[in-house]
Amino acid sequence: MKDVASSVNNLATAFHSSGGVPTPQRRAKAVQQLEKDDDLSDNEMNDAFHLLQTDVSVADTYNAIGRKERRTRYIKSKLDKFN
């Protein structure tokens, strides 16, 4: 029973640490921002979509970066490592 309570607690902590926003919405926000920024080629954009699909921490970081130039630099560095 303690294991179940611990698992529920861990789940609640993870949910609150993401600001309570479900993962699909966080990914969608990052994809929308990528398209809005429009700094990647079509091939880079496709790779970025796959990266965001597999690693929500990349989406969270991308969403948190305020300046467009820094977001672009960040995602390109991640794409270099992803490919």
mmCIF file with all atom_site columns, C-alpha atoms in Angstrom:
data_model
loop_
_atom_site.group_PDB
_atom_site.id
_atom_site.type_symbol
_atom_site.label_atom_id
_atom_site.label_alt_id
_atom_site.label_comp_id
_atom_site.label_asym_id
_atom_site.label_entity_id
_atom_site.label_seq_id
_atom_site.pdbx_PDB_ins_code
_atom_site.Cartn_x
_atom_site.Cartn_y
_atom_site.Cartn_z
_atom_site.occupancy
_atom_site.B_iso_or_equiv
_atom_site.pdbx_formal_charge
_atom_site.auth_seq_id
_atom_site.auth_comp_id
_atom_site.auth_asym_id
_atom_site.auth_atom_id
_atom_site.pdbx_PDB_model_num
ATOM 1  C CA . MET A 1 1  ? 0.000  0.000  0.000   1.00 0.00 ? 1  MET A CA 1
ATOM 2  C CA . LYS A 1 2  ? 2.878  2.360  0.758   1.00 0.00 ? 2  LYS A CA 1
ATOM 3  C CA . ASP A 1 3  ? 4.269  1.759  -2.739  1.00 0.00 ? 3  ASP A CA 1
ATOM 4  C CA . VAL A 1 4  ? 0.973  2.850  -4.295  1.00 0.00 ? 4  VAL A CA 1
ATOM 5  C CA . ALA A 1 5  ? 0.863  5.976  -2.138  1.00 0.00 ? 5  ALA A CA 1
ATOM 6  C CA . SER A 1 6  ? 4.452  6.769  -3.051  1.00 0.00 ? 6  SER A CA 1
ATOM 7  C CA . SER A 1 7  ? 3.714  6.334  -6.764  1.00 0.00 ? 7  SER A CA 1
ATOM 8  C CA . VAL A 1 8  ? 0.687  8.617  -6.548  1.00 0.00 ? 8  VAL A CA 1
ATOM 9  C CA . ASN A 1 9  ? 2.769  11.203 -4.698  1.00 0.00 ? 9  ASN A CA 1
ATOM 10 C CA . ASN A 1 10 ? 5.507  11.027 -7.348  1.00 0.00 ? 10 ASN A CA 1
ATOM 11 C CA . LEU A 1 11 ? 2.920  11.458 -10.089 1.00 0.00 ? 11 LEU A CA 1
ATOM 12 C CA . ALA A 1 12 ? 1.423  14.483 -8.360  1.00 0.00 ? 12 ALA A CA 1
ATOM 13 C CA . THR A 1 13 ? 4.867  16.023 -7.914  1.00 0.00 ? 13 THR A CA 1
ATOM 14 C CA . ALA A 1 14 ? 5.684  15.536 -11.598 1.00 0.00 ? 14 ALA A CA 1
ATOM 15 C CA . PHE A 1 15 ? 2.338  17.039 -12.600 1.00 0.00 ? 15 PHE A CA 1
ATOM 16 C CA . HIS A 1 16 ? 2.843  20.117 -10.446 1.00 0.00 ? 16 HIS A CA 1
ATOM 17 C CA . SER A 1 17 ? 6.454  20.597 -11.563 1.00 0.00 ? 17 SER A CA 1
ATOM 18 C CA . SER A 1 18 ? 5.220  20.957 -15.148 1.00 0.00 ? 18 SER A CA 1
ATOM 19 C CA . GLY A 1 19 ? 2.886  23.743 -14.093 1.00 0.00 ? 19 GLY A CA 1
ATOM 20 C CA . GLY A 1 20 ? -0.051 21.379 -14.309 1.00 0.00 ? 20 GLY A CA 1
ATOM 21 C CA . VAL A 1 21 ? -0.062 21.514 -18.104 1.00 0.00 ? 21 VAL A CA 1
ATOM 22 C CA . PRO A 1 22 ? -0.359 18.068 -19.701 1.00 0.00 ? 22 PRO A CA 1
ATOM 23 C CA . THR A 1 23 ? 2.524  16.876 -21.879 1.00 0.00 ? 23 THR A CA 1
ATOM 24 C CA . PRO A 1 24 ? 0.608  16.991 -25.195 1.00 0.00 ? 24 PRO A CA 1
ATOM 25 C CA . GLN A 1 25 ? -0.216 20.662 -24.656 1.00 0.00 ? 25 GLN A CA 1
ATOM 26 C CA . ARG A 1 26 ? 3.399  21.490 -23.794 1.00 0.00 ? 26 ARG A CA 1
ATOM 27 C CA . ARG A 1 27 ? 4.562  19.766 -26.963 1.00 0.00 ? 27 ARG A CA 1
ATOM 28 C CA . ALA A 1 28 ? 1.891  21.487 -29.034 1.00 0.00 ? 28 ALA A CA 1
ATOM 29 C CA . LYS A 1 29 ? 2.945  24.884 -27.695 1.00 0.00 ? 29 LYS A CA 1
ATOM 30 C CA . ALA A 1 30 ? 6.558  24.198 -28.681 1.00 0.00 ? 30 ALA A CA 1
ATOM 31 C CA . VAL A 1 31 ? 5.525  23.072 -32.180 1.00 0.00 ? 31 VAL A CA 1
ATOM 32 C CA . GLN A 1 32 ? 3.409  26.193 -32.632 1.00 0.00 ? 32 GLN A CA 1
ATOM 33 C CA . GLN A 1 33 ? 6.297  28.394 -31.500 1.00 0.00 ? 33 GLN A CA 1
ATOM 34 C CA . LEU A 1 34 ? 8.696  26.615 -33.867 1.00 0.00 ? 34 LEU A CA 1
ATOM 35 C CA . GLU A 1 35 ? 6.345  27.278 -36.757 1.00 0.00 ? 35 GLU A CA 1
ATOM 36 C CA . LYS A 1 36 ? 5.849  30.890 -35.701 1.00 0.00 ? 36 LYS A CA 1
ATOM 37 C CA . ASP A 1 37 ? 9.593  31.499 -35.390 1.00 0.00 ? 37 ASP A CA 1
ATOM 38 C CA . ASP A 1 38 ? 10.036 30.045 -38.896 1.00 0.00 ? 38 ASP A CA 1
ATOM 39 C CA . ASP A 1 39 ? 13.846 29.860 -38.639 1.00 0.00 ? 39 ASP A CA 1
ATOM 40 C CA . LEU A 1 40 ? 14.301 26.221 -39.629 1.00 0.00 ? 40 LEU A CA 1
ATOM 41 C CA . SER A 1 41 ? 14.305 24.539 -43.011 1.00 0.00 ? 41 SER A CA 1
ATOM 42 C CA . ASP A 1 42 ? 11.526 22.076 -43.751 1.00 0.00 ? 42 ASP A CA 1
ATOM 43 C CA . ASN A 1 43 ? 13.869 19.157 -43.022 1.00 0.00 ? 43 ASN A CA 1
ATOM 44 C CA . GLU A 1 44 ? 15.054 20.735 -39.756 1.00 0.00 ? 44 GLU A CA 1
ATOM 45 C CA . MET A 1 45 ? 11.450 21.423 -38.793 1.00 0.00 ? 45 MET A CA 1
ATOM 46 C CA . ASN A 1 46 ? 10.499 17.800 -39.404 1.00 0.00 ? 46 ASN A CA 1
ATOM 47 C CA . ASP A 1 47 ? 13.445 16.608 -37.299 1.00 0.00 ? 47 ASP A CA 1
ATOM 48 C CA . ALA A 1 48 ? 12.502 19.084 -34.562 1.00 0.00 ? 48 ALA A CA 1
ATOM 49 C CA . PHE A 1 49 ? 8.942  17.720 -34.503 1.00 0.00 ? 49 PHE A CA 1
ATOM 50 C CA . HIS A 1 50 ? 10.326 14.218 -33.964 1.00 0.00 ? 50 HIS A CA 1
ATOM 51 C CA . LEU A 1 51 ? 12.665 15.477 -31.257 1.00 0.00 ? 51 LEU A CA 1
ATOM 52 C CA . LEU A 1 52 ? 9.833  17.218 -29.409 1.00 0.00 ? 52 LEU A CA 1
ATOM 53 C CA . GLN A 1 53 ? 7.743  14.069 -29.715 1.00 0.00 ? 53 GLN A CA 1
ATOM 54 C CA . THR A 1 54 ? 10.420 11.974 -28.021 1.00 0.00 ? 54 THR A CA 1
ATOM 55 C CA . ASP A 1 55 ? 11.736 14.406 -25.387 1.00 0.00 ? 55 ASP A CA 1
ATOM 56 C CA . VAL A 1 56 ? 9.287  16.707 -23.610 1.00 0.00 ? 56 VAL A CA 1
ATOM 57 C CA . SER A 1 57 ? 12.149 18.354 -21.689 1.00 0.00 ? 57 SER A CA 1
ATOM 58 C CA . VAL A 1 58 ? 13.299 19.866 -24.996 1.00 0.00 ? 58 VAL A CA 1
ATOM 59 C CA . ALA A 1 59 ? 9.790  21.238 -25.527 1.00 0.00 ? 59 ALA A CA 1
ATOM 60 C CA . ASP A 1 60 ? 9.725  22.665 -21.999 1.00 0.00 ? 60 ASP A CA 1
ATOM 61 C CA . THR A 1 61 ? 13.094 24.349 -22.419 1.00 0.00 ? 61 THR A CA 1
ATOM 62 C CA . TYR A 1 62 ? 12.176 25.688 -25.852 1.00 0.00 ? 62 TYR A CA 1
ATOM 63 C CA . ASN A 1 63 ? 8.941  27.114 -24.444 1.00 0.00 ? 63 ASN A CA 1
ATOM 64 C CA . ALA A 1 64 ? 10.821 28.771 -21.590 1.00 0.00 ? 64 ALA A CA 1
ATOM 65 C CA . ILE A 1 65 ? 13.372 30.602 -23.748 1.00 0.00 ? 65 ILE A CA 1
ATOM 66 C CA . GLY A 1 66 ? 12.198 34.148 -24.303 1.00 0.00 ? 66 GLY A CA 1
ATOM 67 C CA . ARG A 1 67 ? 14.282 35.356 -27.232 1.00 0.00 ? 67 ARG A CA 1
ATOM 68 C CA . LYS A 1 68 ? 13.676 33.916 -30.693 1.00 0.00 ? 68 LYS A CA 1
ATOM 69 C CA . GLU A 1 69 ? 17.381 33.842 -31.571 1.00 0.00 ? 69 GLU A CA 1
ATOM 70 C CA . ARG A 1 70 ? 18.192 31.852 -28.441 1.00 0.00 ? 70 ARG A CA 1
ATOM 71 C CA . ARG A 1 71 ? 15.327 29.426 -29.078 1.00 0.00 ? 71 ARG A CA 1
ATOM 72 C CA . THR A 1 72 ? 16.637 28.829 -32.590 1.00 0.00 ? 72 THR A CA 1
ATOM 73 C CA . ARG A 1 73 ? 20.206 28.313 -31.394 1.00 0.00 ? 73 ARG A CA 1
ATOM 74 C CA . TYR A 1 74 ? 18.982 25.932 -28.695 1.00 0.00 ? 74 TYR A CA 1
ATOM 75 C CA . ILE A 1 75 ? 16.845 23.777 -30.982 1.00 0.00 ? 75 ILE A CA 1
ATOM 76 C CA . LYS A 1 76 ? 19.573 23.616 -33.635 1.00 0.00 ? 76 LYS A CA 1
ATOM 77 C CA . SER A 1 77 ? 22.080 22.431 -31.045 1.00 0.00 ? 77 SER A CA 1
ATOM 78 C CA . LYS A 1 78 ? 19.623 19.746 -29.945 1.00 0.00 ? 78 LYS A CA 1
ATOM 79 C CA . LEU A 1 79 ? 19.035 18.711 -33.554 1.00 0.00 ? 79 LEU A CA 1
ATOM 80 C CA . ASP A 1 80 ? 22.791 18.293 -34.077 1.00 0.00 ? 80 ASP A CA 1
ATOM 81 C CA . LYS A 1 81 ? 22.865 15.846 -31.168 1.00 0.00 ? 81 LYS A CA 1
ATOM 82 C CA . PHE A 1 82 ? 19.590 14.168 -32.222 1.00 0.00 ? 82 PHE A CA 1
ATOM 83 C CA . ASN A 1 83 ? 20.698 13.296 -35.753 1.00 0.00 ? 83 ASN A CA 1
#
